[in-house]
Amino acid sequence: MAMSNNARARILPGFGPTLGLTLAWLGFVVLIPVASLLLKGLAIGPAEFWSAVSGPRAVASYRVTLSSALAAATVNGVAGLLVAWMLVRWPFPGRRIVDALIDLPFALPAAVGGIALTAVFGPNGWIGSLAYPLGLRTAYSRIGLLLAMTFVGLPYVVRSVQPVLEDLDPEIEEAAFALGATRWQSFAHAVLPILTPALLSGFALALARGIGEYGAVIFISGNLPLETEVTSLVVTIKLDQYDYAGAAAVAIVMLAVALLLLLAVNLLQGRSRAYQAA
Amino acid sequence: MTAARLLLTFVGLAWLALILLLPLLAIFAQALAKGWGAYIAAVTSSEALDAIRLTLLSALIAVPANLVFGLAAAWAITKFEFRGRTLLLALIDLPFSVSPVIGGLVFVLLYGAHGWLGPWLAAHDVQIIFAKPGIVLATIFVTLPFVVRELVPLMQVQTTAREEAAFSLGASGWQIFRHVTLPNVRWALLYGLILCTARAMGEFGAASVVAGSIRGRTVTLPLHVEIVFNEYDAVAAFACATLLTITALVTLVLKTVLDARERRTAHVELASGQLITAATPAGSRA
């Protein structure tokens, strides 16, 4: 392996220029700007940094953002597994159209998704006008927040699980079934363990997306301070108040959480690939 | 068994209808709530046209810039082994995994009036934040990973045997890329470009931060949608939103078409790759 690596490094041309261009552009667009964020947030010193990131509004926003994103990712975990299963194992008319539509939240601008959800789940919307009389406030509330985060996170679990399921031989379940397991047992004991890494990686991606979401959320959540204000919004509010260091400090917290989730996803995807290769 | 399957399929489809289809239909229903006249007036107002122009301009700069970057990065990462390769990939992925608000904030803190380069820029009368260059930078930031992410996984599984053969026959780096590598990744590249364009035109969070809360000269189409929506002009907001929605739907159709093609190419590539490996037992990967 090491020999072939050396061979690859030697043989083809263009390593210097392409890597140089990559690093220069990455530095200009990502590294220097992100470094300026870190410097701004950390330059204020630990005491002020702590007071910026532990203010009541910020802390309330972490709680709301994290719990809503966890709930949305859980909903997407269950629904995404069902949808992926449906798309791979149960052919039904219009399957291709449904399959294409799964990516809509990826392709649709977040702000458009946000106003569309508000139109459906708001008090005068198709669903909202049915739900409000029942006492379900589906917009400008935690429910609205959950709906928005569920919408943007929807494709992740489906698209993580789908390829693994496509590669998985239905004979595994059938063998278990033939050996006397019930359908549910053969799914739970033979299939689910194989799908788990992909499921978790989709869950983590949906969670990360929910935590960082801004456009889809701000229209439907009502943005009530301490109640439905997400952390991204707290950053923009601090910025509007010219509290640059405070905005940077809260953004650093978000950046750290995003990086931790990214790390988790990479580890899980490694395991998922190992299963696929096995 | 079939009853359970039918029930679960129904539940799954009902869920997708509720969370995906209804919002999609609502956009068009709201946009046309007051008829075609109001719709046309909303998408051809001077504010809307200005926003469309700025949106297209920033996409026209961001997409080619990230295309060149994506090709260079994919070549360096997949054709060579070097230390820090994984870290480099993670850094390229960064804009994809952080909140778009951070994508705007980093440029405000670098180029804004209170940013590190703010005083110097002000002295030279250059405005980046709350102006068009800021929008373009924020767009480039959020769309940076798209081309690389499509190319790297595909180029990683392809052997370098044919590139090396072309090189030993005297082809230049550019010729190898143009005639050997590119034909194998063209659908993935096209798909990456489509995603990059769709995201560039739809970016909201990052653009909103660099455009600032005082709105006016630097409004992209998604920002325009927000402004008119907050002014309770629902028809205008949804009418402009339909333009972005149609772009998204076209993206989905192209993705479906390209997926089918990519799969076909990938199979052909895999088959011929195996042939080459088989034909050169003591080849470059030995």
XYZ file of C-alpha atoms in Angstrom:
564
model
C 0.000 0.000 0.000
C 2.733 2.416 0.998
C 4.605 1.597 -2.191
C 1.620 2.322 -4.376
C 1.108 5.609 -2.521
C 4.641 6.642 -3.301
C 4.179 5.562 -6.890
C 1.022 7.648 -7.167
C 2.751 10.655 -5.653
C 5.581 10.387 -8.166
C 3.916 9.530 -11.419
C 1.149 12.017 -12.224
C 1.876 15.712 -12.768
C 0.100 18.710 -11.320
C 0.392 18.065 -7.590
C 2.038 21.376 -6.731
C -0.211 23.728 -8.725
C -3.501 22.023 -7.805
C -2.690 21.733 -4.105
C -1.384 25.302 -4.088
C -4.550 26.627 -5.707
C -6.699 24.579 -3.334
C -4.926 25.865 -0.230
C -4.889 29.471 -1.454
C -8.610 29.509 -2.236
C -9.499 27.625 0.943
C -7.414 30.090 2.919
C -9.040 33.108 1.321
C -12.624 31.847 1.546
C -12.641 29.712 4.696
C -9.489 29.649 6.825
C -8.711 33.371 7.175
C -12.379 34.360 7.697
C -12.918 31.584 10.261
C -9.631 32.516 11.974
C -10.871 36.095 12.236
C -14.016 34.771 13.942
C -11.943 32.769 16.431
C -9.648 35.730 17.122
C -12.574 38.087 17.647
C -14.332 35.736 20.036
C -11.259 34.730 21.997
C -9.638 38.197 22.108
C -12.165 39.359 24.710
C -10.715 37.035 27.330
C -12.221 34.069 29.147
C -14.413 36.033 31.589
C -16.182 38.074 28.942
C -16.334 35.110 26.566
C -18.060 33.106 29.294
C -20.530 35.872 30.079
C -21.381 36.199 26.357
C -22.005 32.503 25.855
C -23.787 31.955 29.192
C -26.262 34.847 29.090
C -29.860 33.816 29.767
C -30.967 34.378 26.171
C -28.041 32.381 24.779
C -28.527 29.502 27.221
C -32.272 29.386 26.538
C -31.477 29.284 22.818
C -29.079 26.330 23.269
C -31.779 24.437 25.132
C -34.486 25.196 22.561
C -32.234 24.580 19.550
C -30.729 21.355 20.859
C -33.981 19.817 22.112
C -35.896 20.738 18.944
C -33.099 19.495 16.689
C -32.892 16.231 18.666
C -36.656 15.755 18.438
C -36.661 16.569 14.701
C -33.753 14.196 14.031
C -35.566 11.462 15.963
C -38.746 11.977 13.929
C -36.611 11.885 10.800
C -34.827 8.753 12.030
C -38.086 6.813 12.319
C -39.842 8.315 9.291
C -36.649 8.247 7.202
C -36.122 4.537 7.874
C -39.713 3.834 6.841
C -39.413 5.946 3.689
C -36.070 4.416 2.702
C -37.485 0.937 3.237
C -40.550 1.801 1.160
C -38.439 3.183 -1.675
C -36.078 0.206 -1.808
C -38.243 -2.797 -0.941
C -41.835 -1.959 -1.762
C -42.319 -0.849 -5.357
C -45.405 1.333 -5.678
C -46.720 3.520 -8.480
C -44.955 6.882 -8.609
C -41.951 5.589 -6.665
C -39.462 7.489 -8.829
C -41.272 10.790 -8.356
C -41.394 10.278 -4.587
C -37.699 9.351 -4.636
C -36.840 12.566 -6.488
C -39.019 14.657 -4.169
C -37.108 13.482 -1.061
C -34.304 15.906 -1.978
C -36.656 18.898 -2.129
C -35.480 20.300 1.241
C -31.871 20.182 -0.091
C -32.762 22.017 -3.282
C -35.338 24.470 -1.985
C -33.899 27.675 -0.476
C -34.329 27.596 3.302
C -36.288 30.848 3.363
C -38.746 29.516 0.776
C -39.205 26.354 2.838
C -39.810 28.544 5.876
C -42.562 30.662 4.342
C -44.140 27.604 2.681
C -44.357 25.798 6.037
C -45.791 28.947 7.602
C -48.428 29.034 4.858
C -49.435 25.418 5.546
C -49.159 25.305 9.347
C -50.014 28.949 10.197
C -53.395 29.760 11.761
C -54.989 30.300 8.326
C -53.111 27.504 6.554
C -54.466 24.220 5.213
C -53.293 22.252 8.252
C -53.115 25.112 10.754
C -56.803 25.967 10.311
C -57.618 22.369 11.287
C -55.088 22.104 14.120
C -55.590 25.435 15.878
C -59.238 24.747 16.884
C -57.976 21.521 18.492
C -55.587 23.559 20.614
C -52.500 22.637 18.546
C -50.504 25.774 17.798
C -48.615 24.466 14.761
C -46.878 27.779 14.028
C -45.098 30.454 16.079
C -44.425 27.801 18.720
C -42.122 24.895 19.594
C -44.227 22.744 17.259
C -43.536 25.126 14.381
C -39.825 25.018 15.191
C -39.929 21.224 15.221
C -41.740 21.148 11.852
C -39.164 23.437 10.243
C -36.211 21.410 11.543
C -37.920 18.176 10.494
C -38.447 19.572 6.988
C -34.815 20.572 6.434
C -33.480 17.331 7.973
C -35.771 14.979 6.067
C -33.414 13.875 3.252
C -30.438 12.974 5.461
C -31.660 9.728 7.048
C -33.345 8.532 3.845
C -30.221 9.168 1.778
C -27.903 7.559 4.357
C -29.972 4.395 4.793
C -31.122 3.933 1.178
C -27.780 2.838 -0.384
C -27.032 0.388 2.453
C -30.484 -1.108 2.101
C -30.050 -1.380 -1.680
C -26.845 -3.388 -1.170
C -28.412 -5.567 1.485
C -29.566 -8.957 0.279
C -33.260 -9.536 1.154
C -32.220 -13.140 1.718
C -30.810 -12.175 5.108
C -34.290 -11.405 6.415
C -35.756 -14.328 4.539
C -33.224 -16.716 6.055
C -34.062 -15.452 9.532
C -37.744 -15.684 8.690
C -37.325 -19.205 7.357
C -35.520 -20.179 10.554
C -38.661 -19.327 12.492
C -38.184 -15.670 13.398
C -41.190 -13.389 13.053
C -41.015 -10.603 10.471
C -40.362 -8.128 13.241
C -37.666 -10.302 14.844
C -35.896 -10.827 11.551
C -35.959 -7.077 10.955
C -34.846 -6.166 14.482
C -32.105 -8.778 14.797
C -30.888 -9.347 11.252
C -31.399 -6.054 9.413
C -31.448 -3.241 11.944
C -27.903 -3.900 13.271
C -26.563 -3.580 9.712
C -28.499 -0.366 9.114
C -27.613 1.212 12.474
C -24.370 3.010 11.483
C -26.058 4.554 8.422
C -29.109 5.405 10.478
C -26.998 7.092 13.154
C -24.945 8.991 10.596
C -28.143 10.250 8.958
C -29.454 11.155 12.407
C -26.273 13.114 13.228
C -26.383 14.944 9.879
C -30.039 15.875 10.411
C -29.178 16.977 13.945
C -26.321 19.182 12.722
C -28.557 20.705 10.065
C -31.286 21.384 12.632
C -28.862 23.008 15.064
C -27.498 25.381 12.420
C -30.768 26.067 10.622
C -31.794 29.689 10.248
C -33.857 30.447 7.135
C -36.492 27.749 7.458
C -36.877 28.309 11.188
C -37.232 32.051 11.666
C -40.523 32.422 9.801
C -42.473 29.715 11.600
C -40.936 29.687 15.087
C -42.294 33.088 16.119
C -38.832 33.973 17.515
C -40.030 34.525 21.085
C -37.026 35.365 23.289
C -36.212 32.557 25.760
C -38.901 30.353 24.182
C -38.510 29.760 20.458
C -35.378 31.753 19.672
C -32.722 29.527 18.056
C -28.975 30.055 18.531
C -28.381 31.210 14.914
C -30.919 33.948 15.531
C -29.196 34.951 18.798
C -25.994 35.433 16.777
C -27.725 37.743 14.289
C -29.444 39.662 17.114
C -26.100 40.288 18.842
C -24.729 41.430 15.500
C -27.632 43.836 14.983
C -26.856 45.249 18.446
C -23.219 45.815 17.340
C -22.054 43.219 19.894
C -19.485 41.745 17.520
C -17.445 39.923 20.164
C -20.587 38.451 21.704
C -21.841 37.268 18.314
C -18.430 35.742 17.634
C -18.375 33.993 21.036
C -21.781 32.339 20.517
C -20.787 31.466 16.943
C -17.652 29.734 18.288
C -19.869 27.555 20.492
C -21.951 26.632 17.421
C -18.795 25.948 15.417
C -17.471 23.609 18.127
C -20.749 21.676 18.268
C -20.835 21.412 14.465
C -17.261 20.084 14.361
C -17.984 17.477 17.047
C -20.997 16.250 15.075
C -18.962 16.189 11.876
C -16.367 14.041 13.631
C -19.101 11.663 14.826
C -20.502 11.416 11.305
C -17.084 10.604 9.846
C -16.546 7.831 12.372
C -20.026 6.424 11.741
C -19.625 6.576 7.976
C -16.376 4.663 8.307
C -18.243 1.936 10.203
C -21.091 2.025 7.712
C -18.654 1.472 4.839
C -17.021 -1.365 6.742
C -20.423 -3.061 6.934
C -21.008 -2.480 3.237
C -17.611 -3.901 2.370
C -18.091 -6.917 4.641
C -48.378 -9.189 5.840
C -49.573 -7.332 2.789
C -52.008 -5.441 5.013
C -49.143 -4.241 7.223
C -47.134 -3.329 4.148
C -50.026 -1.387 2.632
C -50.664 0.415 5.897
C -46.977 1.358 6.337
C -46.703 2.529 2.721
C -49.774 4.664 3.283
C -48.332 6.106 6.509
C -45.027 6.875 4.781
C -46.678 8.570 1.818
C -49.064 10.515 4.051
C -46.088 11.770 6.053
C -44.272 12.906 2.898
C -47.454 14.561 1.621
C -47.821 16.484 4.877
C -44.224 17.654 5.260
C -43.101 17.949 1.599
C -45.970 18.068 -0.854
C -48.342 20.439 0.965
C -45.680 23.128 1.503
C -44.658 22.782 -2.144
C -48.238 23.203 -3.347
C -48.860 26.038 -0.887
C -46.109 28.123 -2.541
C -47.913 28.056 -5.897
C -51.397 28.401 -4.391
C -50.368 31.494 -2.420
C -48.509 33.013 -5.368
C -51.586 32.740 -7.589
C -54.121 33.613 -4.863
C -54.878 36.928 -6.563
C -54.576 35.704 -10.124
C -51.912 35.824 -12.820
C -51.948 39.623 -13.085
C -50.800 40.065 -9.482
C -48.276 37.257 -9.960
C -46.702 38.833 -13.044
C -46.675 42.258 -11.383
C -44.897 40.807 -8.327
C -42.117 39.050 -10.235
C -41.523 42.009 -12.561
C -41.477 44.783 -9.950
C -38.249 46.789 -10.064
C -37.217 45.502 -6.606
C -37.768 41.910 -7.730
C -35.816 42.462 -10.956
C -32.930 44.069 -9.042
C -32.909 41.110 -6.665
C -32.937 38.631 -9.562
C -30.011 40.462 -11.178
C -27.914 40.383 -7.990
C -28.783 36.715 -7.393
C -27.683 35.762 -10.911
C -24.543 37.892 -10.646
C -23.396 36.271 -7.416
C -24.123 32.797 -8.801
C -22.209 33.672 -11.994
C -19.136 34.539 -9.926
C -19.412 31.895 -7.207
C -20.083 28.880 -9.416
C -17.136 29.207 -11.857
C -14.805 30.111 -8.969
C -15.808 27.010 -7.029
C -15.657 24.928 -10.214
C -11.959 25.713 -10.682
C -11.331 25.179 -6.976
C -13.297 21.917 -6.989
C -11.365 20.461 -9.931
C -7.994 21.432 -8.474
C -8.865 20.119 -5.026
C -10.279 16.841 -6.351
C -7.157 16.272 -8.483
C -4.769 16.946 -5.589
C -6.773 14.872 -3.109
C -7.543 11.816 -5.228
C -4.461 11.473 -7.431
C -1.850 11.918 -4.718
C -1.260 10.746 -1.180
C -0.048 13.385 1.222
C -0.155 14.084 4.915
C -3.192 16.072 6.062
C -5.405 14.867 3.251
C -8.246 13.946 5.618
C -7.915 17.259 7.426
C -8.056 19.096 4.096
C -11.273 17.276 3.162
C -12.771 18.108 6.552
C -11.900 21.796 6.127
C -13.452 21.856 2.661
C -16.593 20.327 4.217
C -16.706 22.960 6.956
C -19.073 25.425 5.193
C -21.485 22.543 4.702
C -21.637 21.689 8.380
C -21.831 25.092 10.061
C -24.815 27.409 10.302
C -25.068 29.711 7.259
C -25.222 32.579 9.753
C -21.586 31.801 10.619
C -20.807 31.918 6.898
C -21.923 35.541 6.894
C -20.503 36.454 10.286
C -16.916 35.470 9.442
C -16.845 38.032 6.617
C -18.435 40.753 8.750
C -15.690 40.171 11.349
C -12.987 40.303 8.689
C -14.125 43.016 6.287
C -16.844 44.891 8.242
C -16.408 48.356 9.772
C -15.412 46.704 13.090
C -13.589 43.822 11.417
C -9.854 43.205 11.268
C -9.461 44.758 7.809
C -12.335 47.250 8.217
C -10.268 50.400 8.965
C -7.869 49.701 6.090
C -10.738 49.078 3.657
C -12.530 52.235 4.822
C -9.354 54.277 4.310
C -9.186 52.973 0.743
C -12.908 53.526 0.207
C -13.664 49.858 -0.405
C -16.955 48.544 0.894
C -17.438 44.787 1.112
C -19.937 44.254 3.922
C -23.481 45.577 3.363
C -22.527 45.617 -0.317
C -22.385 43.280 -3.303
C -18.844 41.894 -2.722
C -19.983 40.656 0.695
C -22.926 38.818 -0.850
C -20.613 37.229 -3.407
C -18.083 36.165 -0.732
C -20.801 34.678 1.470
C -22.194 32.807 -1.541
C -18.752 31.437 -2.406
C -18.311 30.307 1.212
C -21.559 28.337 1.434
C -21.175 26.745 -2.021
C -17.483 25.845 -1.660
C -17.900 22.096 -0.917
C -20.414 21.160 -3.617
C -18.189 20.366 -6.615
C -15.471 18.721 -4.491
C -17.981 16.538 -2.679
C -19.348 15.165 -5.936
C -15.946 14.574 -7.537
C -13.847 13.136 -4.708
C -15.843 9.961 -3.912
C -16.053 9.083 -7.603
C -12.412 9.851 -8.446
C -11.249 7.987 -5.349
C -12.656 4.656 -6.511
C -11.324 5.049 -10.054
C -7.872 3.646 -10.643
C -5.119 5.957 -11.805
C -3.845 3.319 -14.241
C -5.121 5.022 -17.365
C -3.902 8.464 -16.268
C -0.473 6.967 -15.650
C -0.534 5.228 -19.016
C -1.403 8.517 -20.726
C 1.434 10.218 -18.838
C 3.948 7.586 -19.863
C 2.860 8.166 -23.460
C 3.807 11.825 -23.075
C 0.496 13.528 -22.314
C 0.624 16.727 -20.260
C -1.250 17.096 -16.983
C -3.979 19.139 -18.632
C -4.312 16.652 -21.511
C -4.606 13.768 -19.053
C -7.290 15.579 -17.138
C -9.162 16.709 -20.238
C -9.126 13.417 -22.158
C -8.811 10.696 -19.504
C -10.211 11.920 -16.185
C -12.940 14.333 -17.251
C -14.959 11.922 -19.438
C -15.324 9.605 -16.440
C -16.526 12.238 -14.011
C -18.526 14.511 -16.302
C -21.966 13.623 -14.917
C -20.838 13.965 -11.311
C -19.206 17.284 -12.204
C -22.369 18.509 -13.902
C -24.423 17.423 -10.913
C -22.062 19.236 -8.536
C -22.382 22.379 -10.653
C -26.182 22.164 -10.619
C -26.272 21.777 -6.837
C -23.761 24.598 -6.469
C -25.864 26.885 -8.671
C -29.117 26.051 -6.876
C -27.520 26.692 -3.496
C -25.853 29.903 -4.711
C -29.190 31.276 -5.880
C -31.044 30.201 -2.757
C -28.610 31.192 -0.021
C -30.355 33.103 2.708
C -28.714 33.004 6.153
C -25.208 34.039 5.135
C -26.458 36.617 2.630
C -28.816 38.047 5.229
C -25.944 38.629 7.693
C -23.635 40.347 5.192
C -26.502 42.377 3.737
C -27.162 43.775 7.216
C -30.435 44.765 8.813
C -30.605 47.995 6.826
C -31.937 46.691 3.561
C -31.839 48.358 0.225
C -29.078 48.131 -2.325
C -27.943 44.590 -1.631
C -30.998 42.375 -1.839
C -30.880 38.916 -3.395
C -34.024 37.064 -4.397
C -34.344 35.073 -1.128
C -33.797 38.290 0.859
C -36.430 40.027 -1.259
C -38.834 37.170 -0.451
C -38.201 37.738 3.256
C -38.687 41.510 3.022
C -42.013 41.399 1.193
C -43.198 38.500 3.375
C -42.523 40.572 6.494
C -44.418 43.446 4.881
C -47.443 41.086 4.732
C -47.388 41.073 0.930
C -47.907 37.311 0.733
C -48.636 37.209 -3.001
C -45.411 39.033 -3.863
C -43.370 36.886 -1.446
C -44.713 33.608 -2.786
C -44.617 34.787 -6.405
C -40.867 35.446 -6.104
C -40.546 32.205 -4.121
C -41.997 30.288 -7.099
C -38.993 31.362 -9.197
C -36.666 29.762 -6.639
C -38.983 26.764 -6.285
C -38.995 26.133 -10.029
C -35.188 26.295 -9.960
C -35.246 23.702 -7.166
C -37.632 21.424 -9.062
C -35.496 21.641 -12.206
C -32.524 20.681 -10.013
C -34.374 17.598 -8.782
C -35.306 16.535 -12.316
C -31.706 16.985 -13.532
C -30.449 15.056 -10.502
C -32.727 12.124 -11.314
C -31.572 12.102 -14.932
C -27.888 12.410 -14.004
C -28.127 9.727 -11.308
C -29.225 7.219 -13.908
C -26.375 8.238 -16.240
C -23.769 8.276 -13.502
C -24.754 4.782 -12.490
C -24.339 3.602 -16.050
C -20.939 5.321 -16.373
C -19.842 3.996 -12.985
C -20.615 0.433 -14.063
C -18.762 0.842 -17.334
C -15.857 2.465 -15.506
C -15.716 -0.304 -12.935
C -15.752 -2.960 -15.644
C -13.014 -1.318 -17.728
C -10.988 -0.527 -14.601
C -11.007 -4.184 -13.707
C -9.985 -5.042 -17.244
C -7.000 -2.733 -17.077
C -5.963 -4.042 -13.680
C -6.327 -7.571 -14.961
C -4.307 -6.811 -18.090
C -1.448 -5.282 -16.120
C -0.769 -7.698 -13.279
C 2.463 -5.941 -12.367
C 0.871 -2.522 -13.000
C 1.145 0.680 -11.071
C -1.024 -0.472 -8.166
C 1.106 -3.544 -7.480
